[in-house]
Coordinates of C-alpha atoms in Angstrom, one line a residue:
M7 CA -0.3 -0.3 0.0
T8 CA 1.4 3.4 -1.1
P9 CA 2.0 6.5 1.6
A10 CA -0.8 7.7 -0.4
Q11 CA -3.7 5.2 0.1
T12 CA -2.3 4.8 3.7
A13 CA -2.9 8.6 4.3
V14 CA -6.5 8.4 2.6
Q15 CA -7.5 5.4 4.9
A16 CA -6.3 7.4 8.2
A17 CA -8.0 10.3 6.6
E18 CA -11.3 8.5 6.3
R19 CA -11.1 6.3 9.7
D20 CA -10.4 9.5 11.0
A21 CA -14.0 11.1 9.5
G22 CA -15.5 7.8 10.2
R23 CA -14.5 8.8 14.3
R24 CA -15.6 12.2 14.0
R25 CA -19.0 11.1 12.4
T26 CA -20.1 8.4 15.2
G27 CA -18.8 11.0 17.9
L28 CA -20.8 13.6 16.6
S29 CA -24.0 11.4 16.6
H30 CA -23.4 10.8 20.3
A31 CA -22.7 14.1 21.2
A32 CA -26.0 14.9 19.6
A33 CA -28.2 11.9 20.8
E34 CA -26.8 13.4 24.2
G35 CA -26.9 17.0 24.2
I36 CA -29.6 17.6 21.9
G37 CA -33.0 18.1 23.5
A38 CA -32.0 18.8 26.9
S39 CA -33.2 22.1 27.0
L40 CA -36.5 23.6 26.9
D41 CA -35.4 26.8 25.2
V42 CA -35.5 27.3 21.3
T43 CA -32.1 29.4 21.3
E44 CA -30.4 27.6 23.8
M45 CA -30.7 24.1 21.8
A46 CA -29.8 26.2 18.8
Q47 CA -26.6 27.0 20.2
T48 CA -26.0 23.4 21.2
L49 CA -26.2 22.4 17.6
V50 CA -24.0 24.6 16.3
N51 CA -21.2 24.2 19.2
L52 CA -21.5 20.2 18.3
L53 CA -20.9 20.7 14.4
V54 CA -18.0 23.0 15.1
P55 CA -15.1 22.2 14.4
D56 CA -14.7 19.0 14.2
F57 CA -17.8 18.5 11.1
A58 CA -17.4 21.8 10.1
D59 CA -15.8 25.4 9.9
L60 CA -19.0 27.4 10.4
A61 CA -22.4 26.4 11.2
T62 CA -26.0 28.6 11.6
V63 CA -29.3 28.3 12.8
D64 CA -31.9 29.9 11.2
I65 CA -35.5 29.4 13.1
A66 CA -38.7 30.7 11.7
E67 CA -40.0 33.5 13.6
Q68 CA -43.4 31.8 14.5
V69 CA -41.3 29.1 16.2
L70 CA -39.3 32.0 18.3
V71 CA -42.4 33.1 19.8
G72 CA -44.2 29.7 20.3
D73 CA -46.3 29.9 17.4
E74 CA -46.4 26.8 14.8
P75 CA -45.2 28.5 11.4
P76 CA -47.5 28.1 8.4
H77 CA -47.5 25.2 5.9
L78 CA -45.8 26.5 3.0
D79 CA -45.1 25.4 -0.7
T80 CA -42.0 27.6 -2.0
S81 CA -38.5 28.3 0.2
G82 CA -39.2 32.3 -1.1
D83 CA -42.2 32.3 1.5
V84 CA -40.2 31.0 4.4
R85 CA -39.6 33.9 7.0
L86 CA -36.3 32.6 9.2
R87 CA -34.0 34.6 11.8
R88 CA -30.7 33.8 12.9
T89 CA -30.7 32.3 16.2
A90 CA -27.3 30.7 16.7
A91 CA -23.7 30.7 14.9
A92 CA -20.1 29.1 15.7
Q93 CA -17.3 29.5 13.6
S94 CA -13.5 28.1 13.5
P95 CA -11.2 31.3 13.6
E96 CA -9.4 30.6 10.4
I97 CA -12.9 31.0 8.7
S98 CA -13.9 34.8 7.4
A99 CA -17.3 35.4 8.2
E100 CA -17.4 39.2 9.1
D101 CA -19.9 39.9 6.4
L102 CA -22.6 37.1 7.3
L103 CA -25.7 38.1 9.0
A104 CA -25.4 38.3 12.7
V105 CA -27.1 36.8 15.1
G106 CA -30.5 38.1 15.5
E107 CA -31.3 39.3 11.9
A108 CA -33.8 38.4 9.8
L109 CA -32.7 36.8 6.6
P110 CA -33.6 38.6 3.4
P111 CA -36.0 36.6 1.2
V112 CA -34.4 34.2 -1.3
T113 CA -36.2 33.9 -5.1
D114 CA -37.6 29.8 -4.9
G115 CA -35.3 28.0 -7.4
T116 CA -34.7 24.5 -8.2
L117 CA -31.7 24.5 -5.7
M118 CA -33.3 25.1 -2.3
R119 CA -36.8 23.1 -3.2
P120 CA -35.7 20.1 -2.0
L121 CA -35.7 21.9 1.6
M122 CA -39.3 22.2 1.3
K123 CA -40.1 18.6 1.4
G124 CA -37.4 17.9 4.6
L125 CA -34.5 16.8 2.8
P126 CA -30.9 18.1 2.8
V127 CA -29.4 20.3 0.1
V128 CA -25.6 19.4 -0.9
V129 CA -23.5 22.1 -2.3
P130 CA -19.8 20.0 -2.9
D131 CA -18.8 23.3 -4.9
V132 CA -20.0 27.2 -3.5
A133 CA -19.9 28.4 -7.3
I134 CA -23.2 26.7 -7.6
L135 CA -24.5 28.7 -5.1
H136 CA -23.1 31.8 -6.7
A137 CA -24.9 30.5 -10.3
E138 CA -28.5 29.6 -9.2
L139 CA -29.1 30.6 -5.6
G140 CA -30.8 34.2 -7.0
V141 CA -29.4 36.5 -4.6
D142 CA -27.8 39.5 -5.9
P143 CA -23.8 39.8 -5.3
E144 CA -24.3 42.7 -2.5
S145 CA -26.5 40.2 -0.5
L146 CA -24.4 36.9 -1.1
A147 CA -22.1 38.2 1.3
L148 CA -25.0 37.7 3.8
F149 CA -25.2 34.1 2.8
V150 CA -21.7 32.6 2.0
P151 CA -18.6 33.0 3.9
S152 CA -15.6 33.9 2.3
G153 CA -13.4 31.2 1.4
A154 CA -15.6 28.4 1.7
H155 CA -15.3 25.4 -0.7
S156 CA -18.7 23.3 -0.1
S157 CA -21.6 23.6 2.2
I158 CA -25.0 21.9 3.6
A159 CA -28.4 23.2 3.9
V160 CA -30.6 20.9 6.3
P161 CA -34.3 21.7 7.3
L162 CA -35.3 21.7 10.5
Y163 CA -38.3 19.8 9.6
A164 CA -41.1 18.1 11.6
R165 CA -44.7 17.0 11.4
G166 CA -44.6 18.4 8.0
L167 CA -43.7 22.0 9.0
I168 CA -40.8 24.3 8.3
L169 CA -39.2 25.1 11.8
G170 CA -35.8 26.5 10.6
C171 CA -32.4 25.7 8.6
V172 CA -29.0 24.0 9.8
T173 CA -26.3 25.3 7.4
V174 CA -23.0 24.2 7.3
W175 CA -19.9 25.3 5.6
R176 CA -16.2 24.0 5.2
S177 CA -13.2 25.9 4.3
Q178 CA -10.1 24.8 6.1
L179 CA -11.3 21.3 6.1
P180 CA -9.8 19.9 3.2
S181 CA -12.4 17.5 2.0
A182 CA -15.8 18.8 0.4
F183 CA -19.3 17.8 2.1
G184 CA -20.5 14.6 0.5
D185 CA -23.5 12.3 0.8
E186 CA -22.6 10.7 3.7
D187 CA -21.6 14.0 5.4
A188 CA -25.4 15.2 4.5
A189 CA -26.8 11.8 5.8
L190 CA -25.3 12.5 9.3
L191 CA -26.1 16.0 9.2
Q192 CA -29.7 15.1 8.2
D193 CA -29.9 12.5 11.2
V194 CA -28.6 15.2 13.6
V195 CA -31.0 17.9 12.6
S196 CA -34.1 15.4 12.8
R197 CA -33.7 15.0 16.6
A198 CA -32.6 18.7 16.5
A199 CA -36.2 19.1 15.0
L200 CA -38.3 17.4 17.1
G201 CA -36.3 19.3 20.4
V202 CA -37.1 22.8 18.6
D203 CA -41.0 21.6 18.1
N204 CA -41.4 20.4 22.0
A205 CA -39.3 23.5 22.8
R206 CA -41.6 25.6 21.0
R207 CA -44.6 23.9 22.3
Y208 CA -43.2 24.6 26.0
T209 CA -42.8 28.5 24.9
K210 CA -46.0 28.6 23.5
E211 CA -47.6 27.1 27.0
H212 CA -45.8 28.9 29.4
L213 CA -46.2 32.3 27.6
S214 CA -50.0 31.4 27.8
A215 CA -49.5 30.7 31.6
V216 CA -47.7 33.5 32.2
A217 CA -50.2 35.7 30.1
L218 CA -53.3 34.0 31.9
Q219 CA -51.6 34.3 35.6
R220 CA -50.9 38.4 35.2
S221 CA -54.3 38.9 33.7
L222 CA -55.4 37.0 36.9
L223 CA -53.5 38.9 39.4
P224 CA -54.8 42.4 40.0
R225 CA -53.7 45.9 38.9
S226 CA -50.2 46.2 40.1
A227 CA -50.2 49.4 41.4
L228 CA -53.6 50.7 43.6
D229 CA -54.5 53.5 45.8
S230 CA -57.3 53.7 48.0
A231 CA -58.5 55.0 51.7
A232 CA -56.8 52.6 53.4
A233 CA -53.8 51.8 51.5
E234 CA -51.5 52.2 48.6
T235 CA -50.5 49.2 47.3
A236 CA -47.9 47.3 44.7
G237 CA -47.4 43.4 43.8
V238 CA -44.7 42.0 41.9
Y239 CA -44.5 38.3 40.7
Q240 CA -42.0 36.5 39.1
P241 CA -42.1 32.6 37.5
A242 CA -39.6 30.3 38.4
G243 CA -36.6 29.5 36.7
G244 CA -34.9 26.4 35.5
G245 CA -37.8 25.8 33.0
L246 CA -40.2 25.2 35.9
G247 CA -42.1 28.3 34.7
V248 CA -45.4 29.9 36.4
G249 CA -47.1 28.2 39.0
G250 CA -49.7 28.8 41.2
D251 CA -48.5 31.5 43.4
W252 CA -51.2 34.7 43.6
F253 CA -52.1 37.9 45.5
D254 CA -55.0 40.1 45.6
V255 CA -56.3 43.5 46.8
I256 CA -59.8 43.5 47.7
P257 CA -61.6 47.1 49.1
L258 CA -64.4 46.4 51.4
P259 CA -67.5 48.5 52.8
S260 CA -66.6 51.3 55.5
L261 CA -63.1 52.1 53.3
R262 CA -61.7 48.9 54.7
V263 CA -59.0 46.5 52.8
A264 CA -58.5 42.9 52.6
F265 CA -54.7 41.5 51.1
V266 CA -55.1 38.3 49.8
V267 CA -51.6 36.1 49.2
G268 CA -51.3 32.6 48.5
D269 CA -49.8 29.5 46.8
V270 CA -51.2 26.4 45.0
V271 CA -49.2 23.4 44.3
G272 CA -47.3 22.9 41.4
H273 CA -46.6 24.8 38.2
G274 CA -47.5 25.2 34.5
L275 CA -51.0 25.6 33.4
D276 CA -52.9 23.5 36.0
A277 CA -51.8 25.5 38.7
T278 CA -52.4 28.7 37.0
A279 CA -55.9 27.5 36.9
A280 CA -56.5 26.1 40.0
M281 CA -55.0 29.4 41.4
A282 CA -57.6 31.0 39.4
R283 CA -60.7 29.3 41.0
L284 CA -58.9 29.7 44.3
R285 CA -58.8 33.3 43.6
T286 CA -62.7 33.8 42.6
A287 CA -63.6 31.9 45.7
V288 CA -62.0 34.3 48.0
Q289 CA -63.3 37.4 45.9
T290 CA -67.0 35.6 46.3
L291 CA -66.4 34.8 50.0
A292 CA -64.9 38.4 50.8
D293 CA -68.2 39.5 49.4
L294 CA -69.9 38.4 52.4
D295 CA -67.6 40.1 54.7
L296 CA -66.5 37.1 56.5
D297 CA -64.1 37.3 59.1
P298 CA -60.4 36.0 58.1
G299 CA -60.7 32.8 60.2
E300 CA -64.1 32.3 58.5
L301 CA -63.4 32.9 55.2
L302 CA -60.3 30.3 55.4
T303 CA -62.3 27.6 56.8
H304 CA -64.9 28.1 53.6
L305 CA -62.0 27.8 51.7
D306 CA -60.7 25.0 53.2
D307 CA -64.0 23.2 52.7
L308 CA -63.8 24.0 49.0
V309 CA -60.5 22.4 48.3
L310 CA -61.0 19.9 50.3
G311 CA -64.5 19.2 47.7
L312 CA -62.4 20.1 44.8
S313 CA -59.4 17.2 45.7
G314 CA -62.6 14.5 46.6
E315 CA -64.1 15.2 42.9
E316 CA -60.4 14.5 41.4
M317 CA -59.7 11.6 43.6
T318 CA -63.2 9.9 42.7
G319 CA -63.2 11.0 38.9
A320 CA -66.1 13.0 39.2
S321 CA -64.7 16.2 38.0
R322 CA -62.2 15.0 34.9
S323 CA -63.0 18.4 32.9
E324 CA -61.8 20.4 36.2
T325 CA -58.6 21.2 37.5
A326 CA -58.2 20.0 41.4
V327 CA -56.9 21.7 43.9
L328 CA -54.4 19.5 45.5
G329 CA -53.1 21.8 48.0
A330 CA -52.7 25.5 48.7
T331 CA -51.5 27.8 51.1
C332 CA -52.8 31.6 52.0
L333 CA -53.0 34.6 54.3
Y334 CA -56.2 36.8 54.5
A335 CA -56.0 40.4 56.5
V336 CA -58.3 43.0 56.5
Y337 CA -56.6 46.7 57.3
D338 CA -59.5 49.2 58.9
P339 CA -58.0 52.7 58.3
V340 CA -60.4 53.8 61.1
T341 CA -59.1 51.5 63.6
R342 CA -55.6 51.5 62.3
G343 CA -55.6 47.9 63.1
C344 CA -55.5 44.5 61.4
V345 CA -57.3 41.4 61.8
A346 CA -55.6 38.1 59.9
A347 CA -55.4 34.6 59.2
T348 CA -53.2 32.1 57.8
A349 CA -53.9 28.6 56.3
G350 CA -49.8 27.5 56.4
H351 CA -48.6 30.6 54.9
P352 CA -45.9 32.3 56.0
P353 CA -46.6 36.0 57.9
P354 CA -46.5 39.1 56.9
A355 CA -44.0 41.8 57.3
M356 CA -44.9 44.9 59.2
V357 CA -42.2 47.7 58.8
S358 CA -43.3 50.6 61.5
P359 CA -42.0 54.2 60.5
G360 CA -38.3 54.9 62.1
E361 CA -38.6 51.0 63.3
E362 CA -36.8 47.7 62.1
P363 CA -39.0 45.6 59.9
V364 CA -40.8 42.8 62.1
F365 CA -42.6 39.7 61.1
V366 CA -46.0 39.7 62.7
G367 CA -46.8 36.8 65.0
L368 CA -49.8 34.9 63.5
L369 CA -51.5 31.8 65.0
P370 CA -50.3 29.2 62.5
G371 CA -53.3 27.4 60.7
P372 CA -52.8 24.1 58.6
P373 CA -52.2 24.4 54.5
L374 CA -56.0 24.5 52.9
G375 CA -57.1 20.7 52.0
V376 CA -56.3 19.2 55.1
G377 CA -59.4 20.1 56.9
G378 CA -60.9 19.6 60.5
M379 CA -58.7 22.5 62.0
P380 CA -59.6 26.2 63.1
F381 CA -58.1 29.2 61.7
E382 CA -56.8 31.2 64.6
V383 CA -57.5 35.1 63.9
T384 CA -54.9 37.5 65.1
E385 CA -55.4 41.3 65.7
F386 CA -52.6 43.9 65.5
G387 CA -52.2 47.6 65.5
V388 CA -50.5 49.2 62.3
R389 CA -49.3 52.4 62.9
P390 CA -50.2 55.3 59.9
G391 CA -47.3 55.4 57.1
S392 CA -46.3 51.7 57.7
M393 CA -45.8 49.4 54.7
L394 CA -47.0 45.3 55.0
A395 CA -44.7 42.9 52.9
F396 CA -47.2 39.7 52.0
F397 CA -45.4 37.3 50.1
T398 CA -45.1 33.5 49.1
D399 CA -42.6 30.8 50.4
G400 CA -40.7 31.2 46.7
L401 CA -39.3 34.3 48.1
V402 CA -37.7 32.9 51.4
G403 CA -37.1 29.7 50.5
S404 CA -35.7 29.6 46.8
R405 CA -31.8 29.0 47.6
G406 CA -32.6 25.6 49.0
G407 CA -31.8 26.9 52.6
D408 CA -33.6 26.8 55.8
I409 CA -36.8 29.5 55.4
E410 CA -35.6 31.3 58.4
E411 CA -32.5 32.6 57.0
G412 CA -34.5 33.7 53.4
M413 CA -36.7 35.3 56.0
G414 CA -33.5 37.2 57.5
R415 CA -32.2 38.4 53.7
L416 CA -36.1 39.6 53.1
R417 CA -35.9 41.7 56.6
S418 CA -32.7 42.8 55.7
A419 CA -33.8 43.9 52.2
L420 CA -36.7 45.7 53.4
A421 CA -34.7 47.5 55.9
G422 CA -32.7 48.6 53.8
A423 CA -34.9 49.5 51.3
D424 CA -35.7 53.8 51.2
S425 CA -39.3 54.3 51.9
S426 CA -39.7 57.5 50.1
R427 CA -39.3 55.3 46.6
P428 CA -42.5 54.2 44.9
L429 CA -43.6 50.6 46.3
G430 CA -43.2 49.7 42.9
E431 CA -39.4 50.5 42.9
I432 CA -38.9 48.9 46.3
G433 CA -40.5 45.7 45.5
Q434 CA -38.4 45.1 42.8
S435 CA -35.4 46.1 45.1
V436 CA -36.7 43.5 47.3
F437 CA -36.3 40.9 44.6
D438 CA -33.1 41.8 43.2
S439 CA -31.7 41.7 46.7
V440 CA -33.3 38.5 47.9
L441 CA -34.0 36.6 44.8
P442 CA -31.3 34.6 42.8
Q443 CA -31.1 35.1 39.0
E444 CA -33.4 31.8 38.3
P445 CA -35.4 31.0 41.7
S446 CA -36.5 27.9 41.7
D447 CA -40.7 28.6 42.6
D448 CA -42.5 31.2 41.2
V449 CA -42.7 34.3 43.9
A450 CA -45.4 36.7 44.7
L451 CA -44.7 39.7 46.6
L452 CA -47.7 42.3 47.6
L453 CA -46.0 45.4 49.5
A454 CA -49.1 47.7 51.2
R455 CA -48.2 51.3 52.5
T456 CA -51.5 51.9 55.1
H457 CA -53.4 55.1 55.5
A458 CA -55.4 56.3 58.3
L459 CA -58.3 58.4 58.6
S460 CA -57.9 61.4 61.0
S461 CA -60.1 62.2 63.7
D462 CA -62.2 65.0 62.1
Q463 CA -63.5 62.0 59.5
V464 CA -65.3 60.2 61.8
A465 CA -68.2 60.8 63.8
E466 CA -69.7 57.9 66.0
W467 CA -72.4 57.8 68.7
E468 CA -74.0 55.3 70.7
L469 CA -77.9 55.4 71.7
E470 CA -80.0 53.5 73.8
A471 CA -82.9 51.1 72.5
D472 CA -85.3 54.0 72.8
L473 CA -87.4 55.3 70.0
S474 CA -87.8 58.3 70.8
L475 CA -84.0 59.2 70.3
V476 CA -84.5 58.4 66.8
A477 CA -85.0 62.0 66.5
H478 CA -81.8 62.5 68.2
A479 CA -80.0 60.8 65.9
R480 CA -81.4 62.9 62.8
E481 CA -79.8 65.9 64.6
L482 CA -76.8 64.5 64.9
V483 CA -76.2 63.4 61.2
V484 CA -77.7 66.7 60.1
G485 CA -75.5 68.5 62.5
Q486 CA -72.3 66.3 61.8
L487 CA -72.5 66.8 57.9
S488 CA -72.9 70.6 58.2
S489 CA -69.7 70.7 60.0
W490 CA -68.2 69.0 57.1
Q491 CA -69.8 71.3 54.9
L492 CA -72.1 68.8 53.2
D493 CA -75.1 70.3 53.7
E494 CA -76.4 68.5 49.9
L495 CA -76.4 65.2 51.8
S496 CA -78.2 65.9 55.1
F497 CA -81.6 65.2 53.7
V498 CA -81.0 61.6 52.2
T499 CA -78.5 60.8 54.9
E500 CA -81.0 61.7 57.4
L501 CA -83.4 59.8 56.0
I502 CA -80.8 56.6 55.8
A503 CA -79.7 57.4 59.8
S504 CA -83.8 57.5 60.6
E505 CA -84.7 54.2 59.1
L506 CA -81.6 52.3 60.1
V507 CA -81.6 53.3 63.5
T508 CA -85.1 52.6 63.7
N509 CA -85.0 49.1 62.7
A510 CA -82.4 48.6 64.8
I511 CA -83.8 49.7 68.1
R512 CA -87.1 48.2 66.9
Y513 CA -86.2 44.5 65.9
A514 CA -82.3 44.5 67.7
G515 CA -82.7 46.4 71.0
G516 CA -79.7 48.3 72.1
P517 CA -77.2 49.6 72.5
V518 CA -77.2 50.6 68.4
R519 CA -74.0 52.6 67.6
L520 CA -74.5 55.1 64.8
R521 CA -71.1 56.2 62.9
L522 CA -70.7 58.3 59.9
I523 CA -67.0 58.1 58.0
R524 CA -66.2 60.8 55.4
D525 CA -63.2 60.0 52.8
R526 CA -64.2 59.8 48.9
V527 CA -67.1 58.6 49.7
L528 CA -69.9 59.0 52.7
V529 CA -70.5 56.1 54.7
C530 CA -73.4 55.7 57.2
E531 CA -72.9 52.7 59.7
V532 CA -75.5 51.6 62.2
S533 CA -74.5 48.6 64.5
D534 CA -76.5 46.5 67.1
P535 CA -76.4 43.3 69.1
S536 CA -78.6 41.3 67.1
S537 CA -77.3 38.4 64.3
T538 CA -80.3 38.3 62.3
Q539 CA -79.8 39.4 58.7
P540 CA -81.6 42.5 57.5
R541 CA -84.1 41.3 54.4
L542 CA -84.9 43.4 51.3
R543 CA -88.3 43.0 50.4
R544 CA -91.0 44.8 48.1
A545 CA -93.7 45.8 50.5
R546 CA -97.7 45.6 49.4
D547 CA -99.5 48.1 49.1
T548 CA -101.6 47.6 52.4
D549 CA -98.8 46.6 54.7
E550 CA -97.7 49.5 56.8
G551 CA -94.2 48.9 56.9
G552 CA -91.3 47.5 55.5
R553 CA -90.4 49.6 53.0
G554 CA -87.1 51.1 54.9
L555 CA -84.4 48.7 53.4
F556 CA -85.7 49.3 50.1
L557 CA -85.8 53.2 50.2
V558 CA -82.4 53.0 51.8
A559 CA -81.0 50.8 48.8
Q560 CA -82.7 53.4 46.3
L561 CA -81.0 56.2 47.7
T562 CA -77.5 54.7 48.1
E563 CA -74.6 54.1 45.8
R564 CA -74.1 50.4 47.6
W565 CA -75.2 49.0 51.1
G566 CA -74.8 45.8 52.9
C567 CA -74.5 43.8 56.1
R568 CA -71.1 42.3 58.0
F569 CA -71.4 40.3 60.9
T570 CA -69.2 40.7 64.0
R571 CA -68.7 39.4 67.5
T572 CA -71.4 41.1 69.2
G573 CA -74.0 41.6 66.7
K574 CA -74.2 43.0 63.1
T575 CA -73.2 46.3 61.6
I576 CA -75.4 47.8 58.4
W577 CA -73.5 50.4 55.9
T578 CA -74.4 52.3 53.2
E579 CA -72.2 54.3 50.9
Q580 CA -73.2 57.8 49.2
P581 CA -70.9 59.7 46.5
M582 CA -69.5 62.6 47.8
D583 CA -70.9 64.8 45.1
G584 CA -74.9 64.3 46.3
P585 CA -77.3 61.5 46.5
L586 CA -78.0 59.1 43.4
G587 CA -80.5 59.9 40.8

């Protein structure tokens, strides 16, 4: 055997080893990521420098945002964007299209047409491209690297769709690409095409879940009579995506506000859908004006029912809530107090003016879905201008350490925050200080800067159970509205107070408490010791009474009843610009 033949055989063996190594590396490395761009870069790094001197991956623009590309018949209709590239130092590619740029359209022709059927295109001599690509000389430099002598283009082809294209070039490697190289590259790229399609589907689901979750969360910034609030949400990293974390701010009667934060077990669309069901349930229960402990008890029953349906297969079309935590707190700007209960959820942090942050000592309750355990209510005072921080456990347990360490980091971040900054900026700075770049769990943070009503915005009186005092109640209301320069509301408010106080004395006994609250609306409250729910009904023409609540409902913007530990309170709200109608 001549030295030349020996050299050829050695080169063939070396090429065979490279092809085998490339095939094994592709089997191990491709498809490990659910990110299209990362997968494309992995692919070109495998191909260079052993198989090619330059490799590029161009992806259909629809695929990059998770959509399915359209079925196309001609190569001239394909719209691609350069997603990844790798090259040997020796090859000249300065004029080539850069990563991130869109490829100019290429005229449909016989050379590129096999790509539309999922077949490779082998170009053993680059001169063929100059003659048949159908691109003007100035644009040709964007496609063909200087000094390259051969090329292969293989489509990322899956389910009859063109997801993109992989192109390799040789300039320093002496042998031109041949059919064996094309077959190997087609095998590698076919695996990559399946991975890209899976990543595209994941991207679509991830974006849908994020959009759904963000649409379900309240507006990021709210300002009410009780508090100014801002919420921040961040999905988990590492491919886990969105989960079931949520927060909510629910306005309640008498200028109060409810703060809610919760966490459903799991990630993805199922967890997001389960979160939506729980959030809707909390809003419905909050509308009943239940105390936090009773609200969580009803929510616990709901989770037990949903889990039971899933276990028995009675609700296969619905998403079960297999486990969740929740914290529900109500802040009153009149009393400057907060009542809260927790179902397996971390307590809020409170930053009072001029003081270090502290975590509120709530009595812990079991997570939702356990059943049979009470949820204790904790009451605590809140100084005006204080900041409350409600958060999910992903914020304090994201680094795999002890949760106490995470809460310590959160306390330090809150202590170092500039309280004069907007709440949204404070929330983001807390995230940046406490969270790693890719948190292992999704995270929700709700910040609330509390307000307090001044003493001249509230007037309160206690009346004995004597119907002769109803006239005195009317006088008190008229006098107070006059001092507030709200005389235009006197007639309606006097009538409302008269009807409510009369009903309270007649049907509930005493003592009766009458309260007016002035802020963005005028609130009139009448409290009595009875636990009987008032009923709105339409009186008949022959009835002597029964029109009081109907009249109240017609004269006010809103009205309702809430139960307290000592009885009930009937409340009404009137717009400050005068009576309705």
